[in-house]
PDB file of C-alpha atoms in Angstrom:
ATOM      1  CA  GLY A   1       3.467  16.328 -17.384  1.00 84.00           C
ATOM      2  CA  MET A   2       4.259  17.651 -13.985  1.00 88.00           C
ATOM      3  CA  THR A   3       1.549  18.849 -11.657  1.00 90.00           C
ATOM      4  CA  PHE A   4       1.743  22.346 -10.226  1.00 90.00           C
ATOM      5  CA  ARG A   5       2.505  20.892  -6.788  1.00 91.00           C
ATOM      6  CA  GLN A   6       5.489  18.995  -8.220  1.00 94.00           C
ATOM      7  CA  ARG A   7       6.755  22.150  -9.930  1.00 93.00           C
ATOM      8  CA  LEU A   8       6.286  24.113  -6.728  1.00 93.00           C
ATOM      9  CA  GLU A   9       8.185  21.525  -4.675  1.00 92.00           C
ATOM     10  CA  ASN A  10      11.049  21.567  -7.185  1.00 92.00           C
ATOM     11  CA  ILE A  11      11.265  25.325  -7.321  1.00 92.00           C
ATOM     12  CA  THR A  12      11.202  25.830  -3.556  1.00 91.00           C
ATOM     13  CA  ASN A  13      13.929  23.178  -3.185  1.00 91.00           C
ATOM     14  CA  TRP A  14      16.024  24.970  -5.804  1.00 92.00           C
ATOM     15  CA  MET A  15      15.488  28.310  -4.058  1.00 92.00           C
ATOM     16  CA  THR A  16      16.287  27.124  -0.545  1.00 91.00           C
ATOM     17  CA  GLY A  17      19.352  25.115  -1.598  1.00 88.00           C
ATOM     18  CA  ASN A  18      20.324  21.801  -0.103  1.00 72.00           C
ATOM     19  CA  GLY A  19      22.325  22.978   2.906  1.00 73.00           C
ATOM     20  CA  GLN A  20      25.638  22.638   1.081  1.00 74.00           C
ATOM     21  CA  GLU A  21      24.902  24.905  -1.868  1.00 81.00           C
ATOM     22  CA  GLN A  22      23.210  28.279  -2.013  1.00 84.00           C
ATOM     23  CA  GLY A  23      19.786  28.296  -3.622  1.00 88.00           C
ATOM     24  CA  VAL A  24      19.220  29.636  -7.112  1.00 91.00           C
ATOM     25  CA  LYS A  25      18.995  33.393  -7.611  1.00 90.00           C
ATOM     26  CA  PHE A  26      16.162  33.262 -10.153  1.00 93.00           C
ATOM     27  CA  ALA A  27      13.312  30.837 -10.725  1.00 92.00           C
ATOM     28  CA  ALA A  28      10.239  30.982 -12.955  1.00 92.00           C
ATOM     29  CA  LEU A  29       6.977  29.063 -12.918  1.00 91.00           C
ATOM     30  CA  TYR A  30       4.680  28.749 -15.913  1.00 89.00           C
ATOM     31  CA  TRP A  31       0.966  28.047 -15.813  1.00 88.00           C
ATOM     32  CA  GLU A  32      -0.744  26.672 -18.883  1.00 90.00           C
ATOM     33  CA  GLU A  33      -3.965  28.186 -17.605  1.00 93.00           C
ATOM     34  CA  PRO A  34      -5.953  30.257 -18.375  1.00 94.00           C
ATOM     35  CA  ASP A  35      -4.316  30.370 -21.839  1.00 93.00           C
ATOM     36  CA  ARG A  36      -4.959  26.683 -22.571  1.00 94.00           C
ATOM     37  CA  SER A  37      -8.658  26.877 -21.678  1.00 95.00           C
ATOM     38  CA  GLY A  38      -9.091  30.181 -23.510  1.00 94.00           C
ATOM     39  CA  HIS A  39      -7.735  28.684 -26.716  1.00 91.00           C
ATOM     40  CA  ALA A  40      -9.608  25.396 -26.254  1.00 94.00           C
ATOM     41  CA  PHE A  41     -13.036  26.736 -25.238  1.00 94.00           C
ATOM     42  CA  GLY A  42     -12.963  30.445 -26.128  1.00 92.00           C
ATOM     43  CA  PRO A  43     -12.818  33.304 -23.650  1.00 92.00           C
ATOM     44  CA  ASP A  44     -16.611  33.667 -23.548  1.00 94.00           C
ATOM     45  CA  ASN A  45     -17.065  30.143 -22.125  1.00 95.00           C
ATOM     46  CA  THR A  46     -17.505  31.401 -18.574  1.00 94.00           C
ATOM     47  CA  THR A  47     -17.862  27.929 -17.054  1.00 97.00           C
ATOM     48  CA  GLU A  48     -14.473  26.719 -18.296  1.00 97.00           C
ATOM     49  CA  MET A  49     -12.730  30.076 -17.863  1.00 96.00           C
ATOM     50  CA  GLU A  50     -13.959  30.493 -14.285  1.00 97.00           C
ATOM     51  CA  LYS A  51     -12.697  26.983 -13.526  1.00 97.00           C
ATOM     52  CA  ALA A  52      -9.293  27.809 -15.056  1.00 96.00           C
ATOM     53  CA  MET A  53      -9.032  31.142 -13.214  1.00 96.00           C
ATOM     54  CA  LYS A  54      -9.984  29.478  -9.911  1.00 97.00           C
ATOM     55  CA  GLU A  55      -7.250  26.883 -10.486  1.00 95.00           C
ATOM     56  CA  VAL A  56      -4.644  29.603 -11.098  1.00 95.00           C
ATOM     57  CA  ASP A  57      -5.863  31.593  -8.081  1.00 96.00           C
ATOM     58  CA  ASP A  58      -5.612  28.490  -5.884  1.00 97.00           C
ATOM     59  CA  ASP A  59      -2.123  27.750  -7.239  1.00 96.00           C
ATOM     60  CA  ILE A  60      -0.911  31.292  -6.521  1.00 96.00           C
ATOM     61  CA  GLY A  61      -2.307  30.933  -2.997  1.00 97.00           C
ATOM     62  CA  LEU A  62      -0.408  27.654  -2.625  1.00 96.00           C
ATOM     63  CA  LEU A  63       2.746  29.352  -3.925  1.00 96.00           C
ATOM     64  CA  VAL A  64       2.465  32.138  -1.339  1.00 96.00           C
ATOM     65  CA  SER A  65       1.811  29.566   1.421  1.00 96.00           C
ATOM     66  CA  GLU A  66       4.851  27.542   0.369  1.00 94.00           C
ATOM     67  CA  LEU A  67       7.045  30.648   0.245  1.00 95.00           C
ATOM     68  CA  ASN A  68       5.889  31.453   3.793  1.00 96.00           C
ATOM     69  CA  ARG A  69       6.435  27.874   5.003  1.00 94.00           C
ATOM     70  CA  THR A  70       9.980  27.725   3.644  1.00 92.00           C
ATOM     71  CA  GLY A  71      10.951  31.169   4.942  1.00 92.00           C
ATOM     72  CA  LEU A  72      11.330  32.552   1.430  1.00 93.00           C
ATOM     73  CA  TRP A  73       8.436  35.020   1.679  1.00 94.00           C
ATOM     74  CA  GLY A  74       9.891  38.469   2.277  1.00 92.00           C
ATOM     75  CA  ARG A  75      13.255  37.350   0.862  1.00 91.00           C
ATOM     76  CA  VAL A  76      12.196  36.980  -2.765  1.00 92.00           C
ATOM     77  CA  ASN A  77      10.492  39.199  -5.305  1.00 94.00           C
ATOM     78  CA  LEU A  78       7.356  37.595  -6.697  1.00 94.00           C
ATOM     79  CA  LEU A  79       6.203  38.845 -10.104  1.00 94.00           C
ATOM     80  CA  VAL A  80       2.995  37.563 -11.670  1.00 93.00           C
ATOM     81  CA  THR A  81       2.742  38.310 -15.388  1.00 92.00           C
ATOM     82  CA  SER A  82       0.739  37.220 -18.406  1.00 89.00           C
ATOM     83  CA  ASP A  83       1.536  37.026 -22.083  1.00 83.00           C
ATOM     84  CA  HIS A  84      -1.654  38.389 -23.689  1.00 87.00           C
ATOM     85  CA  GLY A  85      -5.352  38.930 -23.367  1.00 87.00           C
ATOM     86  CA  MET A  86      -8.016  37.148 -25.356  1.00 89.00           C
ATOM     87  CA  ALA A  87     -11.179  38.116 -27.211  1.00 87.00           C
ATOM     88  CA  GLN A  88     -13.818  35.982 -28.855  1.00 86.00           C
ATOM     89  CA  CYS A  89     -13.456  35.789 -32.652  1.00 82.00           C
ATOM     90  CA  SER A  90     -16.316  35.869 -35.106  1.00 83.00           C
ATOM     91  CA  ALA A  91     -16.773  36.168 -38.872  1.00 84.00           C
ATOM     92  CA  ASP A  92     -18.292  39.657 -38.561  1.00 87.00           C
ATOM     93  CA  ARG A  93     -15.075  40.908 -36.892  1.00 82.00           C
ATOM     94  CA  LEU A  94     -12.780  39.441 -39.539  1.00 81.00           C
ATOM     95  CA  ILE A  95     -10.296  41.763 -41.266  1.00 81.00           C
ATOM     96  CA  ARG A  96      -9.542  40.535 -44.770  1.00 83.00           C
ATOM     97  CA  LEU A  97      -5.905  41.327 -45.419  1.00 81.00           C
ATOM     98  CA  ASP A  98      -6.361  41.455 -49.203  1.00 85.00           C
ATOM     99  CA  ASP A  99      -8.903  44.265 -48.741  1.00 90.00           C
ATOM    100  CA  CYS A 100      -6.198  46.344 -47.038  1.00 89.00           C
ATOM    101  CA  LEU A 101      -2.957  45.367 -48.794  1.00 88.00           C
ATOM    102  CA  HIS A 102      -2.190  44.030 -52.238  1.00 90.00           C
ATOM    103  CA  PRO A 103      -0.519  40.574 -51.951  1.00 89.00           C
ATOM    104  CA  ASP A 104       2.421  41.766 -54.108  1.00 92.00           C
ATOM    105  CA  ASN A 105       3.367  44.268 -51.396  1.00 91.00           C
ATOM    106  CA  TYR A 106       4.247  41.788 -48.643  1.00 91.00           C
ATOM    107  CA  THR A 107       5.606  38.346 -47.858  1.00 92.00           C
ATOM    108  CA  LEU A 108       3.508  36.315 -45.443  1.00 89.00           C
ATOM    109  CA  VAL A 109       5.798  34.838 -42.780  1.00 91.00           C
ATOM    110  CA  ASP A 110       3.263  33.277 -40.418  1.00 87.00           C
ATOM    111  CA  LEU A 111      -0.507  33.026 -40.505  1.00 78.00           C
ATOM    112  CA  THR A 112      -2.049  32.665 -37.073  1.00 77.00           C
ATOM    113  CA  PRO A 113      -4.837  34.814 -35.641  1.00 72.00           C
ATOM    114  CA  VAL A 114      -2.240  37.589 -36.022  1.00 75.00           C
ATOM    115  CA  ALA A 115      -0.481  37.599 -39.407  1.00 79.00           C
ATOM    116  CA  ALA A 116       3.277  38.203 -39.574  1.00 88.00           C
ATOM    117  CA  LEU A 117       4.268  40.120 -42.692  1.00 90.00           C
ATOM    118  CA  ILE A 118       7.458  41.485 -44.227  1.00 92.00           C
ATOM    119  CA  PRO A 119       7.053  44.416 -46.629  1.00 92.00           C
ATOM    120  CA  ASN A 120       8.472  43.622 -50.065  1.00 92.00           C
ATOM    121  CA  ARG A 121       9.674  47.207 -50.513  1.00 83.00           C
ATOM    122  CA  ASP A 122       9.940  50.461 -48.595  1.00 72.00           C
ATOM    123  CA  PRO A 123       6.826  52.663 -48.802  1.00 61.00           C
TER     124      PRO A 123
END
């Protein structure tokens, strides 16, 4: 895969253009971290999560520096978002679906930590 520095170089080149063409109007960067480490080690693994968060913090700092260096800072809108939070799972926090809903009342579409269900009939 590509390193963050390679992604950053590509995206700043796309945004500044090549002298003959105008740069792109929208660009997005994706970080695998801290999501990857959270899923791999669990959110309570402070050693791994602190390492992942430091990496993301350093990368955002590099992004801001590169935007300044290329003259893009102040000319672009920078939005930093995330897709979800994370909590440690344990057996004592488990919700058994069959204790809440009879299996005849729904169709299971996807079973991940969050189940996706379709009701079989209107309530």
